[in-house]
XYZ file of C-alpha atoms in Angstrom:
567
model
C -125.927 25.303 -68.714
C -127.090 28.714 -69.664
C -124.185 30.536 -71.889
C -120.386 29.605 -73.380
C -118.209 29.711 -69.632
C -115.637 28.048 -68.340
C -118.207 25.454 -67.518
C -118.737 24.715 -71.080
C -115.406 24.207 -71.819
C -114.521 21.885 -68.729
C -116.830 19.623 -70.072
C -115.304 19.707 -73.757
C -112.682 19.115 -72.557
C -113.205 16.522 -69.860
C -114.389 14.431 -73.181
C -111.724 15.191 -75.465
C -108.590 14.637 -73.406
C -108.578 11.272 -74.143
C -108.433 11.164 -78.351
C -105.591 14.225 -77.954
C -103.652 12.840 -75.141
C -104.121 9.418 -75.002
C -102.408 6.373 -77.506
C -103.920 8.865 -80.779
C -102.047 12.106 -79.823
C -98.783 11.743 -82.109
C -100.805 11.174 -85.540
C -104.354 13.902 -84.012
C -101.302 16.625 -82.725
C -99.233 15.849 -86.163
C -102.734 16.368 -88.620
C -103.576 19.757 -86.390
C -100.712 20.677 -87.107
C -100.686 20.155 -90.862
C -103.763 21.463 -90.769
C -102.395 25.095 -88.704
C -99.585 24.767 -91.656
C -101.798 25.136 -94.591
C -104.585 28.249 -92.653
C -101.135 29.779 -93.301
C -100.254 29.257 -96.225
C -103.824 29.517 -97.649
C -104.036 33.561 -95.033
C -101.401 34.415 -97.496
C -102.587 33.741 -101.214
C -106.286 35.223 -99.660
C -104.246 38.551 -98.668
C -102.821 38.278 -101.508
C -105.421 37.587 -103.493
C -107.166 40.304 -102.033
C -104.249 42.660 -103.411
C -104.521 41.856 -106.523
C -108.431 42.232 -106.696
C -107.467 45.710 -106.247
C -104.761 46.383 -107.813
C -108.146 45.021 -110.491
C -110.242 47.633 -109.834
C -107.395 50.348 -110.061
C -105.587 49.433 -112.751
C -109.342 49.941 -114.822
C -109.887 53.273 -113.876
C -106.846 54.763 -114.748
C -107.107 52.612 -117.881
C -103.592 50.830 -118.142
C -104.212 47.938 -119.746
C -101.338 46.742 -119.458
C -101.302 46.773 -116.257
C -105.054 45.050 -115.916
C -103.779 42.132 -118.562
C -100.034 41.905 -115.486
C -102.900 41.557 -112.249
C -105.157 39.234 -114.376
C -101.999 36.737 -114.977
C -101.168 36.742 -111.215
C -104.688 36.987 -109.819
C -105.022 33.224 -112.126
C -101.951 32.292 -111.269
C -102.634 32.729 -107.054
C -106.311 30.887 -107.642
C -104.498 27.927 -108.506
C -102.542 27.192 -105.811
C -104.945 28.861 -103.847
C -108.400 26.826 -104.635
C -106.809 23.085 -104.574
C -105.085 23.873 -101.058
C -107.894 24.899 -99.658
C -109.587 22.537 -100.917
C -107.171 20.356 -100.124
C -107.622 21.412 -95.686
C -111.354 21.241 -95.765
C -110.855 17.654 -97.293
C -108.036 16.944 -94.135
C -110.345 18.727 -91.638
C -113.321 16.371 -92.387
C -110.663 13.670 -92.010
C -109.179 14.364 -89.035
C -112.786 14.134 -87.500
C -113.906 11.015 -88.942
C -111.010 9.689 -87.352
C -111.337 11.546 -83.820
C -115.362 9.990 -84.336
C -114.458 5.672 -84.171
C -111.749 6.522 -81.914
C -114.321 8.463 -79.887
C -117.142 6.335 -81.087
C -115.465 2.118 -80.095
C -114.045 4.365 -76.669
C -118.383 5.174 -75.117
C -118.229 1.096 -76.756
C -116.016 -0.479 -74.976
C -116.952 1.727 -71.508
C -120.924 1.367 -72.756
C -121.150 -2.316 -72.909
C -117.836 -2.348 -69.385
C -119.801 -3.158 -66.040
C -123.462 -4.057 -68.211
C -123.283 -0.618 -68.164
C -126.382 -0.401 -71.580
C -128.545 -2.498 -68.765
C -127.696 -0.276 -64.891
C -129.018 2.756 -67.898
C -133.032 0.124 -67.702
C -132.897 2.613 -64.136
C -131.879 5.729 -64.933
C -134.438 7.511 -66.737
C -132.520 10.944 -66.501
C -129.648 9.676 -68.663
C -132.553 9.085 -71.626
C -131.535 7.998 -75.263
C -127.860 6.593 -74.553
C -128.264 5.347 -78.216
C -128.421 8.536 -79.633
C -125.875 10.331 -77.403
C -124.101 7.746 -78.991
C -124.552 8.280 -82.372
C -126.291 11.786 -83.068
C -124.079 13.477 -79.930
C -120.835 11.233 -81.261
C -120.705 12.560 -84.336
C -121.950 16.484 -83.641
C -119.427 16.746 -80.664
C -115.850 15.755 -82.517
C -116.806 17.090 -86.240
C -118.209 20.382 -85.093
C -116.145 20.387 -82.727
C -112.897 20.205 -84.664
C -114.760 22.878 -86.814
C -114.965 25.628 -84.290
C -111.687 25.313 -83.282
C -110.107 25.202 -86.334
C -112.687 28.202 -87.097
C -111.050 30.536 -84.495
C -107.774 29.925 -85.927
C -108.626 30.484 -89.916
C -110.229 33.482 -87.684
C -107.305 34.605 -85.489
C -105.568 34.026 -89.048
C -107.140 36.271 -91.140
C -107.527 38.936 -88.328
C -103.479 39.446 -87.924
C -102.998 39.506 -91.312
C -105.552 41.674 -92.980
C -105.950 44.702 -89.891
C -102.138 45.090 -91.103
C -103.656 46.194 -94.270
C -107.168 47.927 -93.620
C -103.969 49.804 -90.380
C -101.415 50.915 -93.742
C -104.715 51.921 -95.513
C -106.962 53.648 -93.199
C -106.453 53.761 -89.092
C -110.532 55.537 -88.610
C -111.234 51.718 -90.021
C -109.574 49.260 -87.040
C -111.577 51.487 -84.633
C -115.233 51.531 -86.427
C -114.763 47.842 -86.589
C -113.720 46.170 -83.292
C -116.496 49.055 -81.997
C -119.487 47.962 -84.398
C -118.139 43.982 -83.913
C -118.048 44.018 -79.689
C -121.461 45.817 -80.101
C -123.100 42.875 -82.636
C -121.729 39.979 -79.882
C -122.260 41.431 -76.995
C -126.448 41.787 -77.532
C -126.528 38.908 -79.278
C -124.481 36.922 -76.644
C -125.889 37.885 -73.308
C -129.805 38.341 -75.416
C -130.310 35.294 -76.683
C -127.752 32.765 -75.716
C -129.513 31.491 -72.117
C -132.857 31.248 -74.516
C -130.865 29.540 -77.654
C -128.884 27.263 -75.666
C -132.006 25.789 -73.446
C -134.472 25.642 -76.462
C -132.068 23.095 -78.783
C -130.740 21.274 -75.560
C -134.718 20.594 -75.185
C -134.962 19.891 -78.553
C -132.276 17.606 -79.204
C -134.024 15.067 -76.310
C -137.663 15.058 -77.300
C -135.930 14.377 -80.782
C -134.447 11.884 -79.574
C -137.926 10.865 -77.935
C -140.221 11.117 -81.041
C -137.340 8.493 -82.835
C -137.221 6.165 -79.579
C -140.888 6.064 -79.475
C -141.838 4.893 -83.262
C -139.079 2.414 -83.246
C -140.965 1.004 -80.111
C -143.931 0.431 -82.091
C -142.226 -1.191 -85.130
C -140.345 -3.659 -82.126
C -144.258 -3.985 -80.713
C -145.676 -4.421 -83.482
C -147.263 -7.441 -82.934
C -148.240 -7.015 -79.551
C -150.246 -4.137 -80.941
C -151.965 -5.918 -83.964
C -152.573 -7.626 -81.475
C -154.830 -5.445 -78.701
C -155.801 -3.455 -81.264
C -153.426 -0.587 -79.590
C -153.434 1.572 -83.062
C -155.696 4.166 -81.154
C -153.511 4.685 -77.772
C -150.116 4.463 -79.764
C -151.868 7.711 -81.906
C -153.156 9.158 -79.555
C -148.906 8.546 -77.682
C -147.525 9.315 -80.613
C -148.801 12.633 -81.305
C -148.805 13.518 -77.964
C -144.737 13.034 -77.601
C -144.818 14.942 -81.423
C -147.419 18.041 -80.226
C -144.361 18.596 -77.447
C -141.646 18.338 -80.163
C -142.734 20.808 -82.642
C -144.487 23.592 -79.321
C -140.620 23.027 -78.505
C -138.718 23.760 -82.015
C -142.360 26.489 -82.812
C -140.178 28.385 -79.443
C -136.987 27.781 -81.097
C -136.775 28.791 -84.936
C -139.091 31.906 -83.631
C -136.109 33.359 -81.625
C -133.910 31.845 -83.752
C -135.526 33.403 -87.368
C -137.102 36.413 -85.497
C -134.707 37.173 -82.181
C -131.818 37.146 -84.366
C -132.933 37.762 -87.425
C -134.099 40.663 -86.299
C -129.932 42.087 -84.543
C -127.703 40.005 -87.381
C -129.794 40.418 -90.038
C -128.637 44.335 -90.274
C -125.800 44.223 -88.298
C -124.250 41.872 -91.563
C -125.644 43.364 -94.170
C -124.443 47.377 -92.715
C -120.579 46.971 -93.357
C -120.322 46.654 -96.555
C -121.400 50.496 -97.306
C -118.881 51.292 -93.627
C -115.408 51.004 -96.015
C -116.924 53.626 -98.444
C -118.087 56.117 -96.105
C -114.789 55.388 -93.732
C -112.782 55.808 -97.253
C -114.721 57.488 -99.207
C -113.360 61.291 -99.511
C -109.958 60.631 -99.296
C -110.704 59.083 -103.157
C -112.037 61.104 -104.771
C -109.620 63.825 -102.575
C -107.485 61.359 -105.134
C -105.549 60.869 -102.348
C -106.419 56.700 -102.633
C -106.625 55.050 -105.677
C -110.627 53.244 -106.966
C -109.803 50.452 -106.148
C -108.434 50.620 -102.854
C -111.957 50.634 -101.895
C -111.934 47.256 -103.187
C -109.088 46.380 -100.673
C -110.207 47.654 -97.665
C -113.677 45.805 -98.611
C -112.276 43.246 -98.836
C -110.036 43.562 -95.745
C -112.431 44.959 -93.996
C -114.813 41.907 -94.941
C -113.204 39.271 -93.623
C -111.934 40.665 -90.497
C -115.716 41.523 -89.484
C -116.916 37.790 -89.960
C -113.440 36.650 -88.649
C -115.169 38.632 -86.029
C -118.234 37.514 -85.652
C -117.765 33.765 -85.735
C -119.808 33.907 -83.064
C -122.684 35.462 -84.853
C -122.875 33.674 -87.773
C -122.530 30.520 -85.974
C -124.253 31.058 -83.361
C -127.793 28.273 -83.763
C -124.897 25.620 -84.906
C -122.782 26.767 -80.938
C -125.573 26.926 -79.157
C -126.781 22.828 -80.656
C -122.420 22.027 -79.709
C -122.994 23.361 -76.286
C -126.471 21.426 -75.638
C -124.417 18.360 -77.388
C -121.634 18.757 -74.895
C -123.807 18.289 -72.162
C -125.316 15.464 -73.590
C -122.268 14.143 -73.606
C -120.565 14.905 -70.708
C -123.834 13.746 -68.549
C -123.651 10.752 -70.812
C -119.353 10.157 -69.252
C -119.692 11.205 -66.319
C -122.241 7.674 -65.572
C -119.612 5.285 -67.366
C -117.379 6.925 -64.924
C -119.284 5.937 -61.347
C -119.298 2.902 -59.631
C -122.350 0.645 -60.282
C -122.624 0.710 -56.410
C -122.998 4.742 -57.010
C -125.070 4.748 -60.213
C -128.631 4.990 -58.950
C -128.090 7.378 -55.849
C -128.974 4.801 -53.967
C -129.049 4.780 -49.682
C -125.408 5.222 -47.307
C -126.507 2.660 -45.904
C -126.921 -0.048 -48.436
C -125.748 -3.564 -48.689
C -124.733 -5.245 -51.257
C -124.950 -8.656 -51.818
C -121.500 -10.345 -51.861
C -120.436 -12.121 -55.591
C -117.624 -14.708 -55.288
C -115.784 -16.828 -57.960
C -116.141 -21.193 -57.282
C -117.227 -24.031 -59.158
C -120.530 -24.529 -57.221
C -123.337 -22.525 -57.365
C -124.401 -21.847 -53.738
C -126.473 -19.064 -51.935
C -125.481 -18.443 -48.678
C -128.648 -16.266 -46.431
C -129.177 -14.596 -49.176
C -131.568 -11.194 -48.695
C -132.627 -10.343 -52.400
C -134.396 -6.277 -52.535
C -135.092 -4.755 -55.292
C -132.343 -1.556 -56.860
C -133.623 1.049 -55.669
C -134.487 -1.063 -52.275
C -137.955 0.300 -51.508
C -139.277 -3.728 -51.172
C -137.837 -6.619 -50.296
C -138.186 -9.914 -52.282
C -136.898 -13.445 -50.673
C -135.170 -13.578 -46.006
C -131.875 -15.136 -45.424
C -132.467 -17.441 -48.737
C -129.793 -20.694 -48.127
C -129.782 -22.859 -50.663
C -127.209 -25.835 -52.885
C -127.575 -26.593 -56.066
C -125.808 -30.070 -56.201
C -123.906 -30.762 -59.739
C -124.680 -32.406 -62.853
C -129.059 -31.673 -60.652
C -131.428 -29.448 -61.420
C -133.842 -26.732 -58.868
C -136.960 -25.290 -60.178
C -137.696 -22.684 -58.953
C -141.971 -21.828 -58.770
C -143.202 -18.700 -57.016
C -146.449 -16.436 -57.306
C -145.742 -13.611 -60.232
C -143.733 -10.483 -58.001
C -142.505 -12.563 -55.337
C -138.389 -12.664 -57.469
C -137.761 -15.915 -59.058
C -136.692 -14.308 -62.279
C -135.258 -11.380 -59.791
C -132.781 -14.310 -57.963
C -131.613 -14.912 -61.015
C -130.395 -11.632 -61.956
C -129.131 -11.424 -58.863
C -126.503 -14.673 -59.427
C -126.031 -13.519 -63.140
C -125.111 -10.241 -61.186
C -127.630 -7.710 -62.786
C -129.018 -6.453 -58.655
C -126.353 -6.210 -55.826
C -129.453 -4.616 -53.901
C -129.322 -6.542 -50.422
C -127.076 -8.403 -48.758
C -125.649 -12.374 -48.436
C -123.338 -14.417 -50.401
C -123.278 -16.129 -53.344
C -121.147 -18.292 -54.575
C -120.897 -19.236 -58.195
C -119.042 -20.563 -60.629
C -117.333 -17.481 -63.520
C -120.136 -16.268 -65.822
C -117.852 -17.751 -68.887
C -119.503 -20.774 -67.402
C -122.800 -19.866 -66.644
C -125.918 -19.759 -70.127
C -129.316 -17.356 -68.726
C -132.261 -18.411 -70.883
C -134.807 -15.427 -71.358
C -138.477 -16.491 -72.397
C -138.133 -13.953 -74.462
C -134.483 -15.288 -76.404
C -131.787 -12.233 -77.506
C -131.552 -13.071 -81.706
C -129.613 -10.852 -82.967
C -129.158 -9.543 -86.361
C -126.355 -11.789 -88.281
C -126.629 -14.845 -90.102
C -127.712 -18.558 -88.648
C -124.497 -19.273 -87.790
C -124.012 -17.131 -85.615
C -127.928 -17.023 -83.683
C -126.826 -20.423 -82.962
C -122.849 -20.141 -81.668
C -123.859 -16.891 -79.921
C -122.663 -14.934 -78.092
C -119.450 -17.300 -78.760
C -119.447 -16.922 -82.475
C -116.233 -16.315 -83.230
C -115.946 -20.986 -82.912
C -115.427 -22.773 -86.026
C -118.122 -25.696 -86.222
C -119.282 -27.611 -89.678
C -122.542 -27.385 -90.541
C -122.924 -30.453 -90.247
C -122.606 -30.521 -86.443
C -124.578 -27.449 -87.214
C -127.822 -29.654 -88.922
C -127.512 -31.916 -86.487
C -128.709 -29.435 -83.742
C -131.740 -28.268 -85.783
C -132.630 -31.780 -85.628
C -132.105 -32.305 -81.990
C -134.851 -29.000 -81.208
C -136.928 -30.005 -83.439
C -135.953 -27.218 -86.119
C -135.006 -29.705 -88.604
C -135.337 -27.512 -91.752
C -134.372 -24.054 -90.557
C -131.714 -23.812 -92.405
C -132.448 -24.451 -95.991
C -135.956 -21.939 -95.326
C -134.100 -19.885 -95.849
C -130.807 -20.703 -97.683
C -128.406 -22.307 -95.114
C -126.377 -21.132 -92.893
C -124.202 -18.392 -94.081
C -128.099 -16.311 -94.404
C -128.656 -13.319 -92.571
C -132.841 -12.402 -91.583
C -134.125 -10.364 -89.156
C -135.043 -13.007 -86.585
C -136.871 -12.353 -84.001
C -139.709 -11.511 -87.002
C -138.642 -14.335 -89.301
C -138.550 -16.445 -86.278
C -141.498 -17.761 -84.275
C -141.609 -17.010 -79.614
C -141.149 -21.468 -80.033
C -138.688 -21.372 -82.677
C -136.819 -18.775 -80.422
C -137.059 -20.664 -77.505
C -135.400 -24.254 -79.225
C -132.534 -21.973 -81.118
C -131.749 -20.728 -77.455
C -131.647 -24.727 -76.947
C -129.367 -24.807 -79.731
C -127.014 -22.220 -78.672
C -126.847 -24.475 -74.663
C -125.474 -27.832 -77.170
C -123.160 -26.038 -79.243
C -121.684 -24.206 -75.937
C -122.158 -26.539 -72.893
C -121.672 -24.678 -70.576
C -120.706 -26.383 -67.350
C -124.675 -23.829 -65.023
C -127.495 -23.103 -67.706
C -130.617 -21.318 -65.691
C -133.525 -20.839 -67.442
C -135.955 -18.320 -66.897
C -139.253 -19.576 -67.938
C -136.976 -21.221 -70.992
C -139.815 -23.725 -72.613
C -142.829 -21.241 -72.144
C -143.698 -20.908 -75.381
C -143.447 -24.299 -76.419
C -145.861 -27.660 -76.080
C -144.783 -29.791 -73.869
C -143.617 -32.633 -75.926
C -140.820 -30.147 -77.363
C -140.077 -29.033 -73.695
C -140.218 -32.885 -72.534
C -137.759 -32.913 -76.088
C -135.636 -29.936 -74.940
C -135.210 -30.910 -70.792
C -134.341 -34.998 -71.448
C -131.196 -33.550 -74.069
C -130.415 -30.769 -71.364
C -130.558 -33.685 -68.723
C -128.274 -35.850 -70.815
C -125.733 -32.898 -71.140
C -124.741 -33.447 -67.130
C -125.347 -30.087 -67.281
C -125.988 -28.341 -63.590
C -129.232 -26.121 -63.881
C -131.906 -23.905 -62.333
C -134.986 -23.157 -63.541
C -138.228 -20.561 -63.125
C -141.307 -22.171 -64.220
C -145.133 -22.790 -63.515
C -145.793 -25.990 -65.665
C -146.384 -29.007 -63.050
C -144.531 -31.585 -66.138
C -141.622 -28.969 -65.372
C -141.124 -31.124 -61.596
C -139.930 -34.495 -62.821
C -136.481 -32.454 -65.047
C -135.739 -31.884 -61.475
C -134.408 -33.271 -58.168
C -135.090 -29.762 -55.580
C -137.935 -27.343 -55.689
C -137.643 -24.008 -54.000
C -140.969 -22.003 -53.337
C -141.066 -18.253 -53.481
C -143.283 -16.882 -51.455
C -145.332 -12.765 -51.131
C -144.420 -12.379 -48.190
C -140.546 -13.042 -48.746
C -140.423 -16.487 -47.140
C -139.367 -19.758 -48.832
C -138.547 -23.291 -48.847
C -136.591 -26.019 -50.273
C -137.986 -29.959 -50.295
C -136.265 -32.476 -52.597
C -139.373 -33.504 -55.634
C -139.682 -37.079 -54.276
C -139.957 -36.442 -50.444
C -141.869 -33.589 -51.186
């Protein structure tokens, strides 16, 4: 990522190719071709406007009133065509960028949630801030890349058109222009390119880290307040911001002083060069005065076209940094799950078999990085319509066993036979509350079902939340439920999901830890009445009465399984 090179172009094309050569290609290429046509017409009009501007000056110098007014009307007529055409071109360019962004965002979102890639990212700190990559980086990539490509096309058209104009006025101006532009581009890119690209890349990362830290405080505000952790959090936030500040300080130094001391005089000097080159010919009467206006316009147009890299260099460096971030994200999503976390070559994985039963056969479970064994040779068959309680000290692998059953962890060996995940419902200790209506909250994850309000009300009654809908204005109310509802209420909502979705298997990870024993008893009795097969993780002795089997895991990787009536 040191400078603009073939590597960056390859990465750019790897990201862009699915849209421009995929199902949307005819729509995208057709609109791009239309934009290019508009550019050709706009360039021809611009050349004509530049020529008429020169004629205007010449008519005034010759005191030719008839020629003056004729030129004015031609100029205004051309302007009446040029302005709406240019405006339409810019509007369609933005629309094409928006179409591309929508397609690319949906494309990445599908892959982000496919194969639980979003979950695997928890173990990949090098792929930081996926939220930024899916929002800011995709926005920048689609809009900026289209802008730069069309600017290149526009610049090429203007270089060709105005070079002909300039060549007819003065060969010398063309030679001076080529040398001047070449030197400016070489100095700017060669000297500042590496520094600005690196600093812009780091700035994107540090801005995202600071934003993530503030979001984290908002999401955990209550816990921080209970711990009185304000001092620790503000120190950490200031530390992250200081890192951001220091990098941006270096960035503005190189951008304003480094780039400014070169780019500003380089751009300002061009206004006098045409006058120096053709001034003697005008003074000698060989050229009209208006040719200075025409040649200056042509010179400036060619110069700025040749120097888009210089004038837009800061945007190009940010764009390059965004390409690099999107490309690493792309490569991560393309990898099979077994290759994502740089696992040992001889690493084994747990075999998952889909069947109508739930069984664990000689399971050795390890942490995802294979650095620790949690349990060895575990075998367990969960009988239909019965419950298994998993107990043991903290850190022995109770929740990890549930992750393995769900397919979230596969480090280890052995087999897990389980029903399809559509027939299972997992209830974590802190339930997930979605952004949406109360109805969608209760029906999650199958929010598309048509359930009558009376049935929803009955389920709320069963989980001891009889007035929840009335409290917030009905089942269509939209709230930030994770903040509105206590943890105990959220856990009862998760049990309501069981009653509404009626899964064949339920996996509960301390799903009643925030409830009193009376509510816990009510919910487990409802669960038992559904004739559902379930596995619970918990510490409370009261949980034993709702299960038929108990699996105890120990810190030394051993385990015991017993029928509760035989203990």
